[in-house]
Short mmCIF file of C-alpha atoms in Angstrom, two decimals:
data_model
loop_
_atom_site.label_atom_id
_atom_site.label_comp_id
_atom_site.label_asym_id
_atom_site.label_seq_id
_atom_site.Cartn_x
_atom_site.Cartn_y
_atom_site.Cartn_z
CA UNK A 586 68.10 124.65 102.22
CA UNK A 587 70.93 126.44 100.55
CA UNK A 588 69.35 128.84 98.00
CA UNK A 589 72.22 130.83 96.41
CA UNK A 590 72.31 134.32 97.78
CA UNK A 591 74.49 137.39 97.45
CA UNK A 592 76.45 138.43 100.55
CA UNK A 593 78.81 141.26 101.16
CA UNK A 594 82.60 140.62 100.83
CA UNK A 595 81.87 137.22 99.34
CA UNK A 596 84.94 135.16 98.60
CA UNK A 597 85.69 132.97 95.59
CA UNK A 598 85.40 129.19 96.29
CA UNK A 599 87.66 126.67 94.97
CA UNK A 600 87.61 122.87 95.09
CA UNK A 601 89.94 121.51 97.59
CA UNK A 602 90.45 117.78 97.83
CA UNK A 603 91.47 115.84 101.05
CA UNK A 604 90.61 113.47 103.79
CA UNK A 605 89.15 114.31 107.26
CA UNK A 606 91.74 114.16 110.04
CA UNK A 607 90.96 112.75 113.39
CA UNK A 608 91.40 114.89 116.47
CA UNK A 609 91.63 114.03 120.06
CA UNK A 610 89.83 116.55 122.17
CA UNK A 611 91.43 114.98 125.39
CA UNK A 612 94.80 116.18 124.08
CA UNK A 613 93.77 119.93 124.24
CA UNK A 614 95.07 121.83 127.14
CA UNK A 615 92.76 122.23 130.02
CA UNK A 616 92.61 126.00 129.44
CA UNK A 617 91.60 125.60 125.80
CA UNK A 618 88.76 123.06 126.88
CA UNK A 619 87.51 125.49 129.39
CA UNK A 620 87.44 128.35 126.94
CA UNK A 621 85.59 126.19 124.43
CA UNK A 622 82.82 125.39 126.95
CA UNK A 623 82.30 129.07 127.42
CA UNK A 624 81.67 129.64 123.71
CA UNK A 625 78.21 130.95 122.76
CA UNK A 626 76.14 128.47 120.78
CA UNK A 627 76.66 130.27 117.52
CA UNK A 628 80.62 130.56 118.17
CA UNK A 629 80.61 126.80 118.82
CA UNK A 630 78.69 126.24 115.53
CA UNK A 631 81.20 128.44 113.65
CA UNK A 632 84.22 126.68 115.10
CA UNK A 633 82.67 123.13 114.53
CA UNK A 634 81.93 124.22 111.02
CA UNK A 635 85.65 125.28 110.57
CA UNK A 636 86.88 122.05 111.90
CA UNK A 637 84.46 119.70 110.12
CA UNK A 638 84.94 121.28 106.61
CA UNK A 639 88.75 122.03 106.85
CA UNK A 640 89.75 119.07 104.65
CA UNK A 641 86.71 118.87 102.59
CA UNK A 642 85.76 120.37 99.17
CA UNK A 643 83.20 120.05 96.34
CA UNK A 644 82.04 116.51 96.32
CA UNK A 645 83.98 115.50 99.46
CA UNK A 646 81.68 114.49 102.30
CA UNK A 647 82.99 114.84 105.93
CA UNK A 648 83.47 111.59 107.93
CA UNK A 649 80.37 110.05 109.73
CA UNK A 650 81.96 111.25 113.15
CA UNK A 651 82.27 114.86 111.84
CA UNK A 652 78.76 114.67 110.31
CA UNK A 653 77.35 113.54 113.77
CA UNK A 654 79.41 116.10 115.51
CA UNK A 655 78.11 119.01 113.62
CA UNK A 656 74.51 117.70 113.55
CA UNK A 657 74.75 117.38 117.45
CA UNK A 658 75.71 121.12 117.69
CA UNK A 659 72.85 122.24 115.36
CA UNK A 660 70.22 119.89 117.05
CA UNK A 661 70.76 122.14 120.36
CA UNK A 662 70.34 125.54 118.56
CA UNK A 663 67.47 127.70 119.35
CA UNK A 664 66.19 130.93 118.16
CA UNK A 665 67.60 132.88 120.98
CA UNK A 666 71.01 131.60 120.19
CA UNK A 667 71.04 133.60 116.91
CA UNK A 668 68.94 136.47 118.18
CA UNK A 669 65.55 135.65 116.51
CA UNK A 670 62.04 135.71 117.76
CA UNK A 671 58.98 134.94 115.74
CA UNK A 672 57.80 138.57 116.35
CA UNK A 673 60.35 140.09 114.10
CA UNK A 674 59.20 141.82 110.88
CA UNK A 675 61.02 139.11 108.61
CA UNK A 676 58.11 136.77 109.61
CA UNK A 677 55.08 138.88 108.94
CA UNK A 678 52.43 138.32 106.26
CA UNK A 679 52.65 141.18 103.36
CA UNK A 680 49.79 141.86 100.92
CA UNK A 681 52.03 143.74 98.48
CA UNK A 682 53.43 140.54 96.73
CA UNK A 683 51.67 137.62 95.67
CA UNK A 684 54.60 135.39 96.85
CA UNK A 685 56.05 136.62 100.08
CA UNK A 686 59.47 137.98 100.29
CA UNK A 687 62.10 135.72 102.13
CA UNK A 688 64.93 137.32 104.39
CA UNK A 689 68.44 135.94 104.51
CA UNK A 690 70.60 136.71 107.45
CA UNK A 691 74.37 136.21 106.64
CA UNK A 692 76.32 134.85 109.36
CA UNK A 693 79.60 133.69 107.70
CA UNK A 694 81.01 132.52 104.40
CA UNK A 695 84.40 131.38 103.26
CA UNK A 696 85.58 129.02 100.65
CA UNK A 697 84.92 125.89 102.84
CA UNK A 698 81.53 126.55 104.20
CA UNK A 699 78.73 129.17 104.77
CA UNK A 700 76.23 129.82 107.58
CA UNK A 701 73.03 131.70 107.13
CA UNK A 702 69.35 131.99 108.38
CA UNK A 703 66.38 131.94 105.93
CA UNK A 704 63.47 133.74 107.69
CA UNK A 705 60.08 132.81 105.88
CA UNK A 706 56.75 134.38 106.54
CA UNK A 707 53.52 132.11 106.17
CA UNK A 708 53.25 130.83 102.65
CA UNK A 709 56.96 131.75 101.93
CA UNK A 710 58.43 129.41 99.32
CA UNK A 711 61.90 128.38 98.47
CA UNK A 712 61.50 126.85 95.19
CA UNK A 713 62.94 123.48 93.99
CA UNK A 714 66.78 123.95 93.58
CA UNK A 715 69.95 121.97 93.98
CA UNK A 716 73.18 121.83 95.90
CA UNK A 717 76.01 120.75 93.53
CA UNK A 718 78.89 118.93 95.22
CA UNK A 719 77.66 120.10 98.63
CA UNK A 720 76.76 118.66 102.02
CA UNK A 721 74.00 120.74 103.57
CA UNK A 722 72.63 120.92 107.24
CA UNK A 723 69.32 122.53 107.76
CA UNK A 724 68.00 123.18 111.30
CA UNK A 725 64.43 124.62 111.63
CA UNK A 726 64.64 126.90 114.51
CA UNK A 727 60.92 127.48 114.86
CA UNK A 728 57.77 126.97 113.01
CA UNK A 729 56.37 124.35 110.54
CA UNK A 730 57.76 123.84 107.15
CA UNK A 731 56.78 121.52 104.26
CA UNK A 732 59.63 119.95 102.68
CA UNK A 733 59.82 118.03 99.42
CA UNK A 734 63.01 116.71 98.10
CA UNK A 735 64.46 114.41 95.27
CA UNK A 736 67.52 112.60 94.33
CA UNK A 737 68.36 111.92 90.62
CA UNK A 738 67.58 108.28 89.44
CA UNK A 739 70.96 106.78 88.49
CA UNK A 740 71.26 105.78 84.79
CA UNK A 741 67.77 107.00 83.96
CA UNK A 742 67.66 108.31 80.44
CA UNK A 743 67.00 111.95 79.99
CA UNK A 744 64.08 112.91 77.96
CA UNK A 745 64.61 114.58 74.69
CA UNK A 746 61.49 113.66 72.62
CA UNK A 747 58.75 113.04 75.15
CA UNK A 748 55.13 113.01 74.21
CA UNK A 749 52.98 114.58 76.96
CA UNK A 750 50.00 113.04 78.41
CA UNK A 751 47.44 114.52 78.21
CA UNK A 752 49.12 117.91 76.99
CA UNK A 753 50.82 118.11 73.73
CA UNK A 754 53.48 120.59 75.05
CA UNK A 755 56.62 118.61 76.12
CA UNK A 756 59.31 120.56 77.98
CA UNK A 757 62.81 119.66 76.76
CA UNK A 758 65.51 117.77 78.96
CA UNK A 759 63.23 116.44 81.80
CA UNK A 760 64.98 113.89 83.98
CA UNK A 761 63.71 111.20 86.38
CA UNK A 762 64.02 111.89 89.95
CA UNK A 763 62.93 109.81 93.07
CA UNK A 764 61.00 111.46 96.02
CA UNK A 765 63.13 111.29 99.13
CA UNK A 766 60.97 113.55 101.60
CA UNK A 767 57.38 114.99 101.26
CA UNK A 768 56.25 116.03 104.61
CA UNK A 769 55.72 118.65 107.22
CA UNK A 770 58.39 119.35 110.01
CA UNK A 771 57.78 121.22 112.99
CA UNK A 772 60.47 122.66 115.44
CA UNK A 773 61.97 121.34 117.59
CA UNK A 774 63.04 118.57 115.24
CA UNK A 775 66.30 117.00 114.12
CA UNK A 776 68.70 118.69 111.86
CA UNK A 777 68.25 117.38 108.26
CA UNK A 778 71.36 116.51 106.11
CA UNK A 779 71.74 116.24 102.42
CA UNK A 780 74.73 114.95 100.34
CA UNK A 781 76.05 115.59 96.96
CA UNK A 782 74.30 112.50 95.56
CA UNK A 783 71.82 111.53 98.20
CA UNK A 784 69.65 112.76 100.85
CA UNK A 785 67.41 115.04 98.85
CA UNK A 786 70.00 117.12 97.01
CA UNK A 787 67.11 118.96 95.14
CA UNK A 788 64.58 120.30 97.57
CA UNK A 789 61.65 122.89 97.94
CA UNK A 790 60.66 124.39 101.15
CA UNK A 791 57.11 125.99 101.82
CA UNK A 792 56.28 127.68 105.26
CA UNK A 793 53.38 126.38 106.68
CA UNK A 794 53.67 128.88 109.40
CA UNK A 795 56.23 131.64 110.00
CA UNK A 796 59.55 129.80 110.27
CA UNK A 797 63.32 130.24 110.46
CA UNK A 798 65.94 127.83 108.99
CA UNK A 799 69.57 127.75 109.96
CA UNK A 800 71.65 126.52 106.89
CA UNK A 801 75.15 125.25 106.80
CA UNK A 802 76.58 124.51 103.29
CA UNK A 803 80.08 122.88 102.72
CA UNK A 804 81.36 124.15 100.30
CA UNK A 805 79.15 127.17 99.30
CA UNK A 806 77.90 127.96 95.96
CA UNK A 807 80.45 129.20 93.40
CA UNK A 808 79.83 130.51 89.95
CA UNK A 809 83.60 130.61 89.01
CA UNK A 810 83.82 126.90 89.99
CA UNK A 811 80.77 125.87 87.99
CA UNK A 812 78.49 125.17 91.03
CA UNK A 813 75.74 127.58 90.72
CA UNK A 814 72.11 127.13 92.00
CA UNK A 815 69.82 125.41 89.61
CA UNK A 816 66.04 125.59 89.75
CA UNK A 817 63.58 122.97 88.66
CA UNK A 818 59.72 122.35 87.89
CA UNK A 819 58.72 118.86 88.99
CA UNK A 820 55.95 116.92 87.07
CA UNK A 821 54.18 113.65 88.04
CA UNK A 822 55.58 110.46 86.66
CA UNK A 823 52.57 109.73 84.56
CA UNK A 824 52.68 113.16 83.03
CA UNK A 825 55.15 112.01 80.46
CA UNK A 826 56.09 108.86 78.69
CA UNK A 827 59.89 108.18 78.08
CA UNK A 828 61.04 104.95 76.05
CA UNK A 829 62.90 102.49 78.43
CA UNK A 830 61.41 103.97 81.71
CA UNK A 831 58.73 102.12 83.63
CA UNK A 832 57.65 102.32 87.20
CA UNK A 833 55.12 99.80 88.95
CA UNK A 834 51.80 101.40 89.39
CA UNK A 835 51.92 101.36 93.24
CA UNK A 836 55.26 103.24 93.05
CA UNK A 837 54.62 105.92 90.55
CA UNK A 838 53.90 108.51 93.30
CA UNK A 839 57.41 108.16 94.49
CA UNK A 840 58.82 109.30 91.21
CA UNK A 841 58.83 112.62 89.32
CA UNK A 842 60.17 114.34 86.20
CA UNK A 843 62.24 117.40 86.82
CA UNK A 844 62.96 120.09 84.37
CA UNK A 845 65.59 122.73 84.87
CA UNK A 846 64.42 126.27 84.51
CA UNK A 847 65.67 129.92 85.13
CA UNK A 848 65.60 131.43 88.36
CA UNK A 849 61.73 132.06 89.15
CA UNK A 850 60.95 135.73 88.61
CA UNK A 851 58.55 135.91 91.73
CA UNK A 852 61.37 134.53 94.15
CA UNK A 853 62.62 137.48 96.19
CA UNK A 854 65.31 136.81 98.76
CA UNK A 855 66.30 140.06 100.63
CA UNK A 856 69.53 140.28 102.70
CA UNK A 857 69.32 141.69 106.18
CA UNK A 858 71.98 142.32 108.75
CA UNK A 859 72.61 139.57 111.34
CA UNK A 860 72.03 141.02 114.90
CA UNK A 861 72.55 138.01 116.97
CA UNK A 862 75.58 137.12 119.13
CA UNK A 863 78.85 138.09 117.50
CA UNK A 864 80.89 135.42 115.78
CA UNK A 865 84.68 135.82 116.25
CA UNK A 866 86.28 134.66 113.06
CA UNK A 867 89.70 133.01 113.53
#
């Protein structure tokens, strides 16, 4: 999911380039393997993230083997593994706000990766946003969530002088994107993965019911490195007409125009202390 958040003791992130290194688990001493089996699920997740992202950086995607390795760990994660239940106050409806506040539980962050949990009450929304240079894993721990995601259409012209149809108002700088996902997902379900240029790098999450999402970002957002979170509005393809851009009538629902906007004023993401099983950082 990957909305940019402010966390305590956040370290600066830097682009680090390299190639994944193969490891042979059978070469580990028996004592080490035995200790690994005794890890809590969240400790195993931390250790796997540390291994998978150790030689990655902005725009550097882990190897297919490492992608599957981390996905396999996340696929087995349950709410109890991180100390969550649907009865916690984070997931209750509130009447004080038009848009429900979302709670973020910070698990870990370093320059290589971050781990955290978004807790959404019913109707909670993480608006359409991007993940520059990141590989992102999102695991729905419980509940039902609607996900709509997009990827940019390669080589599509950016609209600088569109004529709205039917409205005369034309937002500047809209850009063509292709719908990647537009569906409801209910736990238990497989972990979703997005990549720097594929897999739905721009997405919006809407809580159909109260739900929790465990997020892993590699690398995290970094303002100093120019990888900040950008927000968007989406418009149906037929809403604008841009010279040189055409789509078959039966395919128009699979495309949209995205316009970058400032962070929505009604978006409230409150930080809270993670109280699940301890993570031993090493």
